[in-house]
Amino acid sequence: MTTGWTWTYDRYEPGRERLVEALCTLGNGRFATRGSAPECTADAIHYPGTYLAGCYDRLTSVVAGQHVENEDLVNLPDWTLLRYRCLPDDGPPGDWLTPDSGDLRHYDVQLDLRGGVLTRHLFFRDARGRGLRVSHLRIVHMGDSSLAAQCTMFRAYGWSGVVEVGSVLDGAVANAGVERYRHLEGRHLTDHRSGFEPGGVAWLTCRTADPGAVIAAAVRTVTRPARPALETVTRTGTVQTYRLPIAPRRSATVVKTLALHTSTDRPPGDPRETACDEAGRAPAFPRLLSTHKASWKRLWEQGELHVPGEAGRILRLHLFHLLQTLSPHTAELDVGVPARGLHGEAYRGHVFWDELFVLPYLDLHFPEVARSLLLYRHRRLPAARAAARAAGGVGAMYPWQSASSGREETQELHLNPRSGRWLPDFSRLQRHVGSAVAYNVWRYAQATGDRGFLYGEGAETLLEVARYWAGAARFDPSLRRYRIRGVVGPDEYHDAYPDSSAPGIDDNAYTNVTAAWVLARGLDLLRELPAARRSELRARLSLDDTEADHWEDVSRRLHVPFHRGVVSQFEGYGDLAELDWDAYRARYGDIRRLDRILEAEGDTVNRYQASKQADTLMLGHLFRPEELSALFDRLGHRLDDEVWRATVTYYLGRTSHGSTLSSLVHGWVLARQKGADAWRYCEEALLADVADVQGGTTGEGIHLGAMAGTIDLVERGITGLEANSEGLRVAPVVLRELPRFAFTLCVAGHRGVRLRVLPGRLAVRVPASPKDPLTVVLPGERRFAVAPGEERWFRL
């Protein structure tokens, strides 16, 4: 399926075409285009899509008798569409050709990860033996974030004549890529206008409904041999039709070069004029391809991860898609981390908590991008404060799903496709997303040493999240502890107690422990801040000593439930019924979405000790064992290795892994404690999108958090790596299946520090610079200094 740097699909299978499209998406951090066949418009098999980071639109739909608002990442006009047919000298015109034509004899898709190039090869042969070979090369330029290009070459076999080509700029698109959303209004583009400029440039402008951003796409089409075009304006786009002579030794080429601009671009300008001007003066395709590959070369050098074998090839694909979604261009934008990348419309392009799994990699390789993603959260602090006030609280309450404005975008209804019923959706009660935001602020500052951010926007964000948790915790005199009630944990299955009419559960362990951590870090930060900044923030936030004392008390007395010697996922979890897992597996096979199965049976997962994904065990992902033990000790609980191992074992057997993040977290936790099944879960995380283990979801968009998390699993999890402004701490875990690997990172002001991990050995190379030596701390608190320009080997 794939070798080296090339990901290949060597036969056409309509049933997996959307998977191919998602995994062959090309992007540059500003926009991305799915790897769809240029010959096809959207249908049951194909789904072309182009998505611009942060380009959302809000519409109202009537669903199950209710008016429902949905804000979606907008599917933009299709710039790739290219229709063609053969007009042989010795016969009637042929039909328009597509991969679904009966004349298709060969099909091959190659994604070059090194250069960011997608190539499609098709070969058609009709009943008379006349053949046509078609090759498409596509790029979304990594150097110039507004450009993309597609070069198509036609070769004739056994005939001569004309190939008729229609270069289409198609604005008749909608958000229709996810079957579950078919009841939602998807026509986000309106007010289409189009026309032509000299030099083969076609343009199309349209507007989103709300807030009314103008989208301008300009496509320059150039043919070889050069021929005039028949130019046609349609209701929603343009068509440029060419008749190109072709013969066995005379090929024809069509190049489409896109320039994409909007009214939200900076600096502001007329989007149509800007797009047309840029498309018209863009370099020829060979030059575009060369500069694009050069940009990718620089990106790979900064983000290098080298792992031998099949695992390494998949990790490279994961990293490729991470860099396409969040590149250095992203640092110039006001956008968050879309959970499904810029690769499709699943989750409607919303931002969840996935930066928790993405930022650790960016912190170490592209800190400017990580900082910009944290600023996205800071800019939406006013919306988070308003949400907290609306809920009767204080501080900042970040939404479970957000998009453009930072308001809560989580749906209130969701469809169970198994039963066909619309059900109330209480996932907006996942308040723990605020802890993820605060965690990312703190870890970014520790990894990069960026005190300017921590003392500025970071402090304001973290302290307001801490204030929310202190206000949300209510003292229970019977327990002499604080409790956080009516929430939903990362598990997502349990959104109420059995037979309860009120949504939410109480004292989710993950929520409470991370809330205590945020409060403790908030206090640390107040002590660390320079006096002037501390006074400024105290005045700005109206934060006095009494409130800080309350934070201290709550951070030490938040309730964490236990049962049968293990940490309870939430209060009462141990009282729920046990599920007959074997019976359900025997009956249904795949039970990842156990909640849907039970609801279709007239039952509810709320009755059972069954989790969708890692919940309590997420604590073992975020915190090293000694950190977690100290956290529980601060809360007045003992969490030694024995209790934690028992907790891990307990939830391993009660989790259905309905999320791609689940196997990642389980693999991470087991690797840290040298668990026997660690690699099984790591491997499942690696294959989640490549093998589409959830049965069709990858075609709707890749799972960015899981992809980034697998990279982080290698770089920090297995390596035991902790970077801070003082240096680098490394404590590798022996994982037989990954005995050796190498990567570069930024640490303590050094860029391009390279680590090589081999069985029993570690190499650290620091690039030459005038900076101080890098401190490396190995197990046993052995400290070493590696000077700039030096490589040192250590025994582990």
mmCIF file of N, CA and C in Angstrom, residues 504-600:
data_model
loop_
_atom_site.group_PDB
_atom_site.id
_atom_site.type_symbol
_atom_site.label_atom_id
_atom_site.label_comp_id
_atom_site.label_asym_id
_atom_site.label_seq_id
_atom_site.Cartn_x
_atom_site.Cartn_y
_atom_site.Cartn_z
ATOM 1 N N GLY A 504 -26.265 15.058 33.540
ATOM 2 C CA GLY A 504 -24.985 15.211 34.206
ATOM 3 C C GLY A 504 -24.763 14.211 35.321
ATOM 4 N N ILE A 505 -23.486 13.997 35.637
ATOM 5 C CA ILE A 505 -23.092 13.143 36.753
ATOM 6 C C ILE A 505 -22.228 13.986 37.700
ATOM 7 N N ASP A 506 -21.948 13.452 38.877
ATOM 8 C CA ASP A 506 -21.246 14.208 39.914
ATOM 9 C C ASP A 506 -19.825 13.705 40.106
ATOM 10 N N ASP A 507 -18.934 14.636 40.354
ATOM 11 C CA ASP A 507 -17.573 14.333 40.781
ATOM 12 C C ASP A 507 -16.847 13.392 39.831
ATOM 13 N N ASN A 508 -16.868 13.738 38.560
ATOM 14 C CA ASN A 508 -16.052 13.010 37.596
ATOM 15 C C ASN A 508 -14.585 13.161 38.002
ATOM 16 N N ALA A 509 -13.905 12.040 38.187
ATOM 17 C CA ALA A 509 -12.545 12.084 38.736
ATOM 18 C C ALA A 509 -11.621 12.909 37.861
ATOM 19 N N TYR A 510 -11.686 12.715 36.548
ATOM 20 C CA TYR A 510 -10.824 13.483 35.656
ATOM 21 C C TYR A 510 -11.102 14.970 35.785
ATOM 22 N N THR A 511 -12.379 15.348 35.794
ATOM 23 C CA THR A 511 -12.741 16.757 35.904
ATOM 24 C C THR A 511 -12.235 17.351 37.209
ATOM 25 N N ASN A 512 -12.463 16.643 38.325
ATOM 26 C CA ASN A 512 -12.091 17.198 39.628
ATOM 27 C C ASN A 512 -10.582 17.280 39.818
ATOM 28 N N VAL A 513 -9.869 16.247 39.399
ATOM 29 C CA VAL A 513 -8.415 16.249 39.590
ATOM 30 C C VAL A 513 -7.770 17.317 38.724
ATOM 31 N N THR A 514 -8.214 17.451 37.478
ATOM 32 C CA THR A 514 -7.621 18.493 36.626
ATOM 33 C C THR A 514 -8.018 19.882 37.113
ATOM 34 N N ALA A 515 -9.214 20.024 37.672
ATOM 35 C CA ALA A 515 -9.601 21.308 38.252
ATOM 36 C C ALA A 515 -8.682 21.662 39.414
ATOM 37 N N ALA A 516 -8.375 20.676 40.262
ATOM 38 C CA ALA A 516 -7.443 20.912 41.381
ATOM 39 C C ALA A 516 -6.073 21.306 40.857
ATOM 40 N N TRP A 517 -5.639 20.678 39.781
ATOM 41 C CA TRP A 517 -4.343 21.007 39.174
ATOM 42 C C TRP A 517 -4.344 22.453 38.671
ATOM 43 N N VAL A 518 -5.422 22.860 38.003
ATOM 44 C CA VAL A 518 -5.497 24.227 37.483
ATOM 45 C C VAL A 518 -5.448 25.230 38.630
ATOM 46 N N LEU A 519 -6.179 24.956 39.689
ATOM 47 C CA LEU A 519 -6.174 25.872 40.834
ATOM 48 C C LEU A 519 -4.781 25.980 41.444
ATOM 49 N N ALA A 520 -4.091 24.843 41.572
ATOM 50 C CA ALA A 520 -2.738 24.867 42.130
ATOM 51 C C ALA A 520 -1.789 25.644 41.228
ATOM 52 N N ARG A 521 -1.913 25.461 39.901
ATOM 53 C CA ARG A 521 -1.049 26.200 38.986
ATOM 54 C C ARG A 521 -1.392 27.688 38.987
ATOM 55 N N GLY A 522 -2.662 28.004 39.152
ATOM 56 C CA GLY A 522 -3.038 29.406 39.253
ATOM 57 C C GLY A 522 -2.378 30.082 40.439
ATOM 58 N N LEU A 523 -2.329 29.384 41.559
ATOM 59 C CA LEU A 523 -1.656 29.921 42.745
ATOM 60 C C LEU A 523 -0.157 30.050 42.517
ATOM 61 N N ASP A 524 0.431 29.022 41.876
ATOM 62 C CA ASP A 524 1.867 29.100 41.549
ATOM 63 C C ASP A 524 2.150 30.305 40.666
ATOM 64 N N LEU A 525 1.287 30.521 39.691
ATOM 65 C CA LEU A 525 1.496 31.613 38.749
ATOM 66 C C LEU A 525 1.385 32.968 39.452
ATOM 67 N N LEU A 526 0.431 33.105 40.339
ATOM 68 C CA LEU A 526 0.299 34.360 41.082
ATOM 69 C C LEU A 526 1.563 34.659 41.880
ATOM 70 N N ARG A 527 2.153 33.609 42.435
ATOM 71 C CA ARG A 527 3.391 33.816 43.201
ATOM 72 C C ARG A 527 4.569 34.141 42.292
ATOM 73 N N GLU A 528 4.549 33.590 41.080
ATOM 74 C CA GLU A 528 5.680 33.752 40.164
ATOM 75 C C GLU A 528 5.658 35.079 39.422
ATOM 76 N N LEU A 529 4.492 35.642 39.227
ATOM 77 C CA LEU A 529 4.374 36.855 38.421
ATOM 78 C C LEU A 529 5.206 37.996 39.006
ATOM 79 N N PRO A 530 5.813 38.791 38.142
ATOM 80 C CA PRO A 530 6.452 40.017 38.636
ATOM 81 C C PRO A 530 5.431 40.866 39.395
ATOM 82 N N ALA A 531 5.879 41.564 40.396
ATOM 83 C CA ALA A 531 4.973 42.286 41.286
ATOM 84 C C ALA A 531 4.042 43.233 40.537
ATOM 85 N N ALA A 532 4.574 43.956 39.577
ATOM 86 C CA ALA A 532 3.746 44.927 38.849
ATOM 87 C C ALA A 532 2.648 44.219 38.068
ATOM 88 N N ARG A 533 3.010 43.120 37.400
ATOM 89 C CA ARG A 533 2.009 42.378 36.620
ATOM 90 C C ARG A 533 0.987 41.721 37.546
ATOM 91 N N ARG A 534 1.444 41.222 38.680
ATOM 92 C CA ARG A 534 0.515 40.609 39.631
ATOM 93 C C ARG A 534 -0.506 41.635 40.122
ATOM 94 N N SER A 535 -0.043 42.818 40.440
ATOM 95 C CA SER A 535 -0.952 43.867 40.899
ATOM 96 C C SER A 535 -1.932 44.253 39.793
ATOM 97 N N GLU A 536 -1.411 44.332 38.562
ATOM 98 C CA GLU A 536 -2.268 44.692 37.431
ATOM 99 C C GLU A 536 -3.377 43.657 37.243
ATOM 100 N N LEU A 537 -3.005 42.372 37.285
ATOM 101 C CA LEU A 537 -3.994 41.319 37.080
ATOM 102 C C LEU A 537 -4.987 41.253 38.229
ATOM 103 N N ARG A 538 -4.500 41.400 39.441
ATOM 104 C CA ARG A 538 -5.409 41.380 40.586
ATOM 105 C C ARG A 538 -6.466 42.488 40.447
ATOM 106 N N ALA A 539 -6.020 43.656 40.006
ATOM 107 C CA ALA A 539 -6.959 44.760 39.833
ATOM 108 C C ALA A 539 -7.898 44.501 38.655
ATOM 109 N N ARG A 540 -7.335 44.024 37.566
ATOM 110 C CA ARG A 540 -8.142 43.802 36.367
ATOM 111 C C ARG A 540 -9.175 42.708 36.566
ATOM 112 N N LEU A 541 -8.802 41.661 37.309
ATOM 113 C CA LEU A 541 -9.702 40.528 37.525
ATOM 114 C C LEU A 541 -10.466 40.627 38.845
ATOM 115 N N SER A 542 -10.226 41.719 39.599
ATOM 116 C CA SER A 542 -10.842 41.876 40.936
ATOM 117 C C SER A 542 -10.567 40.654 41.800
ATOM 118 N N LEU A 543 -9.315 40.247 41.819
ATOM 119 C CA LEU A 543 -8.889 39.044 42.528
ATOM 120 C C LEU A 543 -8.202 39.454 43.825
ATOM 121 N N ASP A 544 -8.802 39.106 44.969
ATOM 122 C CA ASP A 544 -8.218 39.504 46.248
ATOM 123 C C ASP A 544 -7.679 38.288 46.997
ATOM 124 N N ASP A 545 -7.097 38.527 48.148
ATOM 125 C CA ASP A 545 -6.485 37.453 48.931
ATOM 126 C C ASP A 545 -7.505 36.438 49.402
ATOM 127 N N THR A 546 -8.724 36.888 49.688
ATOM 128 C CA THR A 546 -9.765 35.966 50.142
ATOM 129 C C THR A 546 -10.065 34.930 49.070
ATOM 130 N N GLU A 547 -10.148 35.379 47.809
ATOM 131 C CA GLU A 547 -10.421 34.443 46.719
ATOM 132 C C GLU A 547 -9.250 33.491 46.519
ATOM 133 N N ALA A 548 -8.038 33.993 46.617
ATOM 134 C CA ALA A 548 -6.870 33.126 46.468
ATOM 135 C C ALA A 548 -6.840 32.071 47.572
ATOM 136 N N ASP A 549 -7.211 32.466 48.803
ATOM 137 C CA ASP A 549 -7.272 31.493 49.899
ATOM 138 C C ASP A 549 -8.315 30.411 49.609
ATOM 139 N N HIS A 550 -9.411 30.811 48.987
ATOM 140 C CA HIS A 550 -10.453 29.841 48.624
ATOM 141 C C HIS A 550 -9.925 28.864 47.579
ATOM 142 N N TRP A 551 -9.171 29.366 46.618
ATOM 143 C CA TRP A 551 -8.562 28.479 45.627
ATOM 144 C C TRP A 551 -7.693 27.426 46.324
ATOM 145 N N GLU A 552 -6.904 27.867 47.265
ATOM 146 C CA GLU A 552 -6.032 26.947 47.992
ATOM 147 C C GLU A 552 -6.848 25.859 48.674
ATOM 148 N N ASP A 553 -7.933 26.239 49.299
ATOM 149 C CA ASP A 553 -8.765 25.278 50.014
ATOM 150 C C ASP A 553 -9.409 24.286 49.052
ATOM 151 N N VAL A 554 -9.981 24.784 47.979
ATOM 152 C CA VAL A 554 -10.636 23.909 47.001
ATOM 153 C C VAL A 554 -9.620 22.968 46.358
ATOM 154 N N SER A 555 -8.439 23.483 46.040
ATOM 155 C CA SER A 555 -7.425 22.664 45.365
ATOM 156 C C SER A 555 -6.955 21.496 46.227
ATOM 157 N N ARG A 556 -7.211 21.564 47.540
ATOM 158 C CA ARG A 556 -6.795 20.491 48.448
ATOM 159 C C ARG A 556 -7.953 19.614 48.910
ATOM 160 N N ARG A 557 -9.196 20.058 48.628
ATOM 161 C CA ARG A 557 -10.313 19.297 49.185
ATOM 162 C C ARG A 557 -11.403 18.979 48.156
ATOM 163 N N LEU A 558 -11.042 18.947 46.889
ATOM 164 C CA LEU A 558 -12.004 18.473 45.897
ATOM 165 C C LEU A 558 -12.203 16.969 46.072
ATOM 166 N N HIS A 559 -13.445 16.545 45.977
ATOM 167 C CA HIS A 559 -13.782 15.142 46.209
ATOM 168 C C HIS A 559 -13.371 14.279 45.015
ATOM 169 N N VAL A 560 -12.678 13.190 45.282
ATOM 170 C CA VAL A 560 -12.350 12.184 44.267
ATOM 171 C C VAL A 560 -12.901 10.853 44.765
ATOM 172 N N PRO A 561 -13.902 10.300 44.103
ATOM 173 C CA PRO A 561 -14.507 9.053 44.591
ATOM 174 C C PRO A 561 -13.647 7.829 44.290
ATOM 175 N N PHE A 562 -13.732 6.838 45.151
ATOM 176 C CA PHE A 562 -13.086 5.536 44.970
ATOM 177 C C PHE A 562 -14.134 4.450 45.186
ATOM 178 N N HIS A 563 -13.905 3.289 44.615
ATOM 179 C CA HIS A 563 -14.697 2.103 44.927
ATOM 180 C C HIS A 563 -13.846 0.867 44.660
ATOM 181 N N ARG A 564 -14.000 -0.115 45.487
ATOM 182 C CA ARG A 564 -13.283 -1.391 45.347
ATOM 183 C C ARG A 564 -11.785 -1.193 45.124
ATOM 184 N N GLY A 565 -11.224 -0.199 45.779
ATOM 185 C CA GLY A 565 -9.783 0.012 45.721
ATOM 186 C C GLY A 565 -9.279 0.673 44.466
ATOM 187 N N VAL A 566 -10.186 1.223 43.637
ATOM 188 C CA VAL A 566 -9.767 1.922 42.424
ATOM 189 C C VAL A 566 -10.430 3.292 42.392
ATOM 190 N N VAL A 567 -9.867 4.185 41.574
ATOM 191 C CA VAL A 567 -10.460 5.507 41.399
ATOM 192 C C VAL A 567 -11.759 5.350 40.606
ATOM 193 N N SER A 568 -12.838 5.908 41.125
ATOM 194 C CA SER A 568 -14.126 5.842 40.422
ATOM 195 C C SER A 568 -14.165 6.879 39.308
ATOM 196 N N GLN A 569 -14.705 6.483 38.185
ATOM 197 C CA GLN A 569 -14.839 7.437 37.092
ATOM 198 C C GLN A 569 -15.692 8.629 37.526
ATOM 199 N N PHE A 570 -16.711 8.376 38.312
ATOM 200 C CA PHE A 570 -17.514 9.431 38.923
ATOM 201 C C PHE A 570 -18.242 8.829 40.112
ATOM 202 N N GLU A 571 -18.834 9.663 40.913
ATOM 203 C CA GLU A 571 -19.552 9.199 42.092
ATOM 204 C C GLU A 571 -20.696 8.274 41.666
ATOM 205 N N GLY A 572 -20.669 7.044 42.191
ATOM 206 C CA GLY A 572 -21.713 6.087 41.862
ATOM 207 C C GLY A 572 -21.389 5.161 40.711
ATOM 208 N N TYR A 573 -20.235 5.329 40.084
ATOM 209 C CA TYR A 573 -19.894 4.480 38.931
ATOM 210 C C TYR A 573 -19.868 3.010 39.337
ATOM 211 N N GLY A 574 -19.312 2.734 40.490
ATOM 212 C CA GLY A 574 -19.206 1.347 40.940
ATOM 213 C C GLY A 574 -20.534 0.707 41.263
ATOM 214 N N ASP A 575 -21.612 1.500 41.398
ATOM 215 C CA ASP A 575 -22.938 0.952 41.690
ATOM 216 C C ASP A 575 -23.707 0.581 40.430
ATOM 217 N N LEU A 576 -23.182 0.960 39.260
ATOM 218 C CA LEU A 576 -23.867 0.643 38.016
ATOM 219 C C LEU A 576 -23.736 -0.844 37.705
ATOM 220 N N ALA A 577 -24.611 -1.327 36.843
ATOM 221 C CA ALA A 577 -24.609 -2.750 36.486
ATOM 222 C C ALA A 577 -23.399 -3.076 35.623
ATOM 223 N N GLU A 578 -22.961 -4.310 35.711
ATOM 224 C CA GLU A 578 -21.911 -4.802 34.815
ATOM 225 C C GLU A 578 -22.540 -5.224 33.498
ATOM 226 N N LEU A 579 -21.856 -4.948 32.417
ATOM 227 C CA LEU A 579 -22.330 -5.305 31.085
ATOM 228 C C LEU A 579 -21.778 -6.667 30.686
ATOM 229 N N ASP A 580 -22.579 -7.426 29.985
ATOM 230 C CA ASP A 580 -22.115 -8.710 29.449
ATOM 231 C C ASP A 580 -21.396 -8.425 28.124
ATOM 232 N N TRP A 581 -20.123 -8.079 28.245
ATOM 233 C CA TRP A 581 -19.352 -7.667 27.069
ATOM 234 C C TRP A 581 -19.271 -8.774 26.025
ATOM 235 N N ASP A 582 -19.051 -9.992 26.454
ATOM 236 C CA ASP A 582 -18.928 -11.102 25.499
ATOM 237 C C ASP A 582 -20.209 -11.290 24.706
ATOM 238 N N ALA A 583 -21.339 -11.149 25.375
ATOM 239 C CA ALA A 583 -22.616 -11.346 24.689
ATOM 240 C C ALA A 583 -22.834 -10.273 23.633
ATOM 241 N N TYR A 584 -22.490 -9.033 23.958
ATOM 242 C CA TYR A 584 -22.693 -7.960 22.990
ATOM 243 C C TYR A 584 -21.713 -8.070 21.830
ATOM 244 N N ARG A 585 -20.496 -8.496 22.098
ATOM 245 C CA ARG A 585 -19.549 -8.688 20.992
ATOM 246 C C ARG A 585 -20.011 -9.822 20.089
ATOM 247 N N ALA A 586 -20.523 -10.868 20.703
ATOM 248 C CA ALA A 586 -21.007 -11.992 19.906
ATOM 249 C C ALA A 586 -22.207 -11.585 19.049
ATOM 250 N N ARG A 587 -23.036 -10.693 19.576
ATOM 251 C CA ARG A 587 -24.262 -10.305 18.875
ATOM 252 C C ARG A 587 -23.993 -9.262 17.798
ATOM 253 N N TYR A 588 -23.083 -8.313 18.083
ATOM 254 C CA TYR A 588 -22.907 -7.179 17.179
ATOM 255 C C TYR A 588 -21.530 -7.089 16.530
ATOM 256 N N GLY A 589 -20.543 -7.818 17.035
ATOM 257 C CA GLY A 589 -19.193 -7.699 16.490
ATOM 258 C C GLY A 589 -18.537 -6.419 16.967
ATOM 259 N N ASP A 590 -18.656 -5.369 16.187
ATOM 260 C CA ASP A 590 -18.072 -4.077 16.546
ATOM 261 C C ASP A 590 -19.011 -3.353 17.513
ATOM 262 N N ILE A 591 -18.565 -3.148 18.728
ATOM 263 C CA ILE A 591 -19.404 -2.470 19.723
ATOM 264 C C ILE A 591 -18.756 -1.161 20.181
ATOM 265 N N ARG A 592 -17.952 -0.552 19.324
ATOM 266 C CA ARG A 592 -17.324 0.713 19.696
ATOM 267 C C ARG A 592 -18.377 1.748 20.082
ATOM 268 N N ARG A 593 -19.452 1.830 19.320
ATOM 269 C CA ARG A 593 -20.525 2.757 19.652
ATOM 270 C C ARG A 593 -21.626 2.002 20.398
ATOM 271 N N LEU A 594 -21.261 1.551 21.572
ATOM 272 C CA LEU A 594 -22.167 0.800 22.426
ATOM 273 C C LEU A 594 -23.386 1.630 22.813
ATOM 274 N N ASP A 595 -23.192 2.940 22.933
ATOM 275 C CA ASP A 595 -24.323 3.797 23.307
ATOM 276 C C ASP A 595 -25.436 3.725 22.282
ATOM 277 N N ARG A 596 -25.065 3.694 20.992
ATOM 278 C CA ARG A 596 -26.072 3.625 19.936
ATOM 279 C C ARG A 596 -26.750 2.255 19.923
ATOM 280 N N ILE A 597 -25.975 1.222 20.163
ATOM 281 C CA ILE A 597 -26.532 -0.124 20.188
ATOM 282 C C ILE A 597 -27.574 -0.250 21.292
ATOM 283 N N LEU A 598 -27.226 0.192 22.497
ATOM 284 C CA LEU A 598 -28.143 0.064 23.622
ATOM 285 C C LEU A 598 -29.387 0.932 23.437
ATOM 286 N N GLU A 599 -29.203 2.145 22.920
ATOM 287 C CA GLU A 599 -30.362 3.012 22.710
ATOM 288 C C GLU A 599 -31.317 2.402 21.696
ATOM 289 N N ALA A 600 -30.768 1.781 20.646
ATOM 290 C CA ALA A 600 -31.618 1.134 19.645
ATOM 291 C C ALA A 600 -32.375 -0.045 20.237
#
